[in-house]
Coordinates of C-alpha atoms in Angstrom, one line a residue:
M13 CA 0.0 0.0 0.0
S14 CA 1.3 3.4 -0.8
A15 CA 2.1 6.1 1.8
I16 CA -0.9 8.1 0.6
G17 CA -3.2 5.1 1.0
R18 CA -2.0 4.5 4.5
G19 CA -2.4 8.1 5.4
V20 CA -6.0 8.1 4.1
R21 CA -6.8 4.9 6.0
R22 CA -5.4 6.4 9.3
S23 CA -7.4 9.6 8.8
V24 CA -10.6 7.7 8.3
L25 CA -10.0 5.5 11.3
G26 CA -9.0 8.6 13.4
L27 CA -12.2 10.4 12.4
S28 CA -14.3 7.4 13.2
L29 CA -12.7 7.1 16.7
V30 CA -13.2 10.8 17.3
G31 CA -16.9 10.6 16.4
L32 CA -17.5 7.6 18.6
S33 CA -15.6 9.2 21.5
A34 CA -17.7 12.4 21.1
A35 CA -20.9 10.4 21.1
L36 CA -19.9 8.5 24.3
L37 CA -18.7 11.6 26.1
T38 CA -21.8 13.7 25.3
G39 CA -24.2 10.9 26.4
C40 CA -25.5 10.5 22.8
S41 CA -26.9 7.1 22.0
I42 CA -26.1 5.2 18.8
E43 CA -29.4 3.4 19.2
E44 CA -32.0 4.3 16.6
A45 CA -35.0 6.1 18.2
S46 CA -38.5 4.8 17.5
C47 CA -39.6 8.3 16.5
G48 CA -37.9 11.6 15.8
G49 CA -37.9 14.6 18.2
G50 CA -41.3 16.1 18.7
E51 CA -43.1 12.8 17.9
Y52 CA -44.4 9.8 19.8
P53 CA -44.9 6.2 18.6
V54 CA -48.4 4.8 18.0
L55 CA -49.5 1.2 17.4
A56 CA -51.7 -0.1 14.5
V57 CA -54.9 -1.6 16.0
G58 CA -55.6 -5.2 15.1
S59 CA -52.5 -5.7 13.0
S60 CA -48.7 -5.3 13.1
G61 CA -47.2 -2.0 12.4
S62 CA -46.6 1.4 14.0
S63 CA -46.2 5.0 13.1
C64 CA -45.1 8.3 14.6
V65 CA -47.4 11.2 15.4
P66 CA -46.5 14.8 16.3
N67 CA -46.7 15.6 20.0
G68 CA -50.0 17.2 20.8
E69 CA -51.9 15.4 18.1
E70 CA -54.2 12.4 18.6
P71 CA -53.4 9.1 16.8
P72 CA -55.0 8.8 13.3
A73 CA -57.9 6.3 12.7
G74 CA -56.7 2.7 13.0
Y75 CA -53.9 3.6 15.5
A76 CA -53.7 3.8 19.3
R77 CA -51.2 5.0 21.9
Y78 CA -49.1 2.2 23.4
P79 CA -50.2 1.3 26.9
E80 CA -48.5 3.3 29.6
G81 CA -45.2 1.8 30.6
K82 CA -45.0 -0.3 27.4
V83 CA -43.8 2.3 24.9
P84 CA -40.9 1.4 22.7
E85 CA -38.2 4.1 22.7
H86 CA -35.5 2.5 20.5
V87 CA -35.5 0.0 17.6
G88 CA -34.9 -3.4 19.1
D89 CA -35.5 -2.4 22.7
K90 CA -37.6 -4.6 25.1
W91 CA -40.9 -3.1 24.2
D92 CA -40.1 -2.9 20.4
E93 CA -39.5 -6.7 20.6
Y94 CA -42.6 -7.3 22.7
W95 CA -44.9 -5.4 20.2
S96 CA -43.4 -7.3 17.2
T97 CA -45.7 -10.2 18.1
R98 CA -48.6 -8.4 19.8
T99 CA -51.1 -5.6 19.1
L100 CA -54.2 -4.1 20.5
D101 CA -57.8 -5.0 19.5
E102 CA -60.5 -2.5 19.0
N103 CA -61.2 -2.6 22.8
G104 CA -57.6 -1.9 23.8
K105 CA -56.9 -5.5 24.9
V106 CA -53.4 -6.9 24.1
I107 CA -53.7 -9.7 21.6
E108 CA -51.3 -11.8 19.4
V109 CA -50.7 -10.4 16.0
P110 CA -53.0 -12.2 13.5
A111 CA -51.3 -14.8 11.3
G112 CA -50.0 -13.3 8.0
E113 CA -49.8 -9.7 9.4

Protein backbone atom coordinates (compact mmCIF):
# COMPACT_ATOMS: atom_id res chain seq x y z
CA MET A 1 0.00 0.00 0.00
CA SER A 2 1.32 3.44 -0.83
CA ALA A 3 2.11 6.08 1.79
CA ILE A 4 -0.91 8.09 0.60
CA GLY A 5 -3.24 5.09 0.99
CA ARG A 6 -1.96 4.45 4.52
CA GLY A 7 -2.43 8.12 5.40
CA VAL A 8 -6.02 8.15 4.13
CA ARG A 9 -6.77 4.95 6.01
CA ARG A 10 -5.36 6.40 9.25
CA SER A 11 -7.37 9.60 8.76
CA VAL A 12 -10.64 7.71 8.27
CA LEU A 13 -9.95 5.53 11.32
CA GLY A 14 -9.02 8.58 13.37
CA LEU A 15 -12.19 10.44 12.41
CA SER A 16 -14.29 7.39 13.23
CA LEU A 17 -12.74 7.11 16.67
CA VAL A 18 -13.19 10.85 17.31
CA GLY A 19 -16.88 10.63 16.36
CA LEU A 20 -17.49 7.60 18.57
CA SER A 21 -15.64 9.22 21.48
CA ALA A 22 -17.68 12.41 21.12
CA ALA A 23 -20.93 10.44 21.14
CA LEU A 24 -19.91 8.54 24.26
CA LEU A 25 -18.70 11.64 26.10
CA THR A 26 -21.82 13.69 25.34
CA GLY A 27 -24.18 10.90 26.37
CA CYS A 28 -25.54 10.49 22.85
CA SER A 29 -26.87 7.09 22.02
CA ILE A 30 -26.09 5.23 18.84
CA GLU A 31 -29.45 3.43 19.18
CA GLU A 32 -32.05 4.33 16.58
CA ALA A 33 -34.99 6.12 18.22
CA SER A 34 -38.49 4.80 17.51
CA CYS A 35 -39.59 8.31 16.50
CA GLY A 36 -37.93 11.63 15.85
CA GLY A 37 -37.89 14.59 18.18
CA GLY A 38 -41.30 16.08 18.71
CA GLU A 39 -43.08 12.81 17.91
CA TYR A 40 -44.40 9.80 19.80
CA PRO A 41 -44.95 6.21 18.60
CA VAL A 42 -48.41 4.75 17.98
CA LEU A 43 -49.48 1.16 17.37
CA ALA A 44 -51.67 -0.12 14.53
CA VAL A 45 -54.88 -1.58 15.97
CA GLY A 46 -55.61 -5.20 15.06
CA SER A 47 -52.46 -5.70 12.99
CA SER A 48 -48.72 -5.31 13.09
CA GLY A 49 -47.19 -1.96 12.42
CA SER A 50 -46.57 1.36 14.02
CA SER A 51 -46.16 4.98 13.12
CA CYS A 52 -45.12 8.28 14.64
CA VAL A 53 -47.44 11.17 15.45
CA PRO A 54 -46.48 14.77 16.25
CA ASN A 55 -46.66 15.56 19.97
CA GLY A 56 -49.97 17.18 20.83
CA GLU A 57 -51.89 15.36 18.10
CA GLU A 58 -54.16 12.35 18.56
CA PRO A 59 -53.36 9.08 16.76
CA PRO A 60 -54.99 8.76 13.32
CA ALA A 61 -57.86 6.35 12.71
CA GLY A 62 -56.69 2.74 13.03
CA TYR A 63 -53.90 3.59 15.48
CA ALA A 64 -53.72 3.84 19.28
CA ARG A 65 -51.23 4.98 21.86
CA TYR A 66 -49.12 2.23 23.39
CA PRO A 67 -50.23 1.26 26.90
CA GLU A 68 -48.50 3.31 29.59
CA GLY A 69 -45.16 1.80 30.57
CA LYS A 70 -44.99 -0.34 27.42
CA VAL A 71 -43.84 2.26 24.90
CA PRO A 72 -40.86 1.38 22.68
CA GLU A 73 -38.18 4.07 22.75
CA HIS A 74 -35.52 2.53 20.50
CA VAL A 75 -35.53 0.04 17.65
CA GLY A 76 -34.88 -3.40 19.11
CA ASP A 77 -35.50 -2.45 22.74
CA LYS A 78 -37.57 -4.60 25.12
CA TRP A 79 -40.92 -3.06 24.16
CA ASP A 80 -40.15 -2.93 20.43
CA GLU A 81 -39.52 -6.69 20.58
CA TYR A 82 -42.64 -7.27 22.70
CA TRP A 83 -44.91 -5.44 20.23
CA SER A 84 -43.44 -7.25 17.22
CA THR A 85 -45.74 -10.20 18.05
CA ARG A 86 -48.61 -8.37 19.76
CA THR A 87 -51.06 -5.58 19.06
CA LEU A 88 -54.22 -4.08 20.51
CA ASP A 89 -57.76 -5.05 19.53
CA GLU A 90 -60.53 -2.48 19.04
CA ASN A 91 -61.24 -2.58 22.80
CA GLY A 92 -57.62 -1.90 23.80
CA LYS A 93 -56.90 -5.48 24.87
CA VAL A 94 -53.42 -6.86 24.09
CA ILE A 95 -53.68 -9.72 21.56
CA GLU A 96 -51.30 -11.79 19.44
CA VAL A 97 -50.68 -10.37 15.95
CA PRO A 98 -53.01 -12.21 13.55
CA ALA A 99 -51.29 -14.76 11.28
CA GLY A 100 -50.04 -13.28 8.03
CA GLU A 101 -49.77 -9.74 9.38
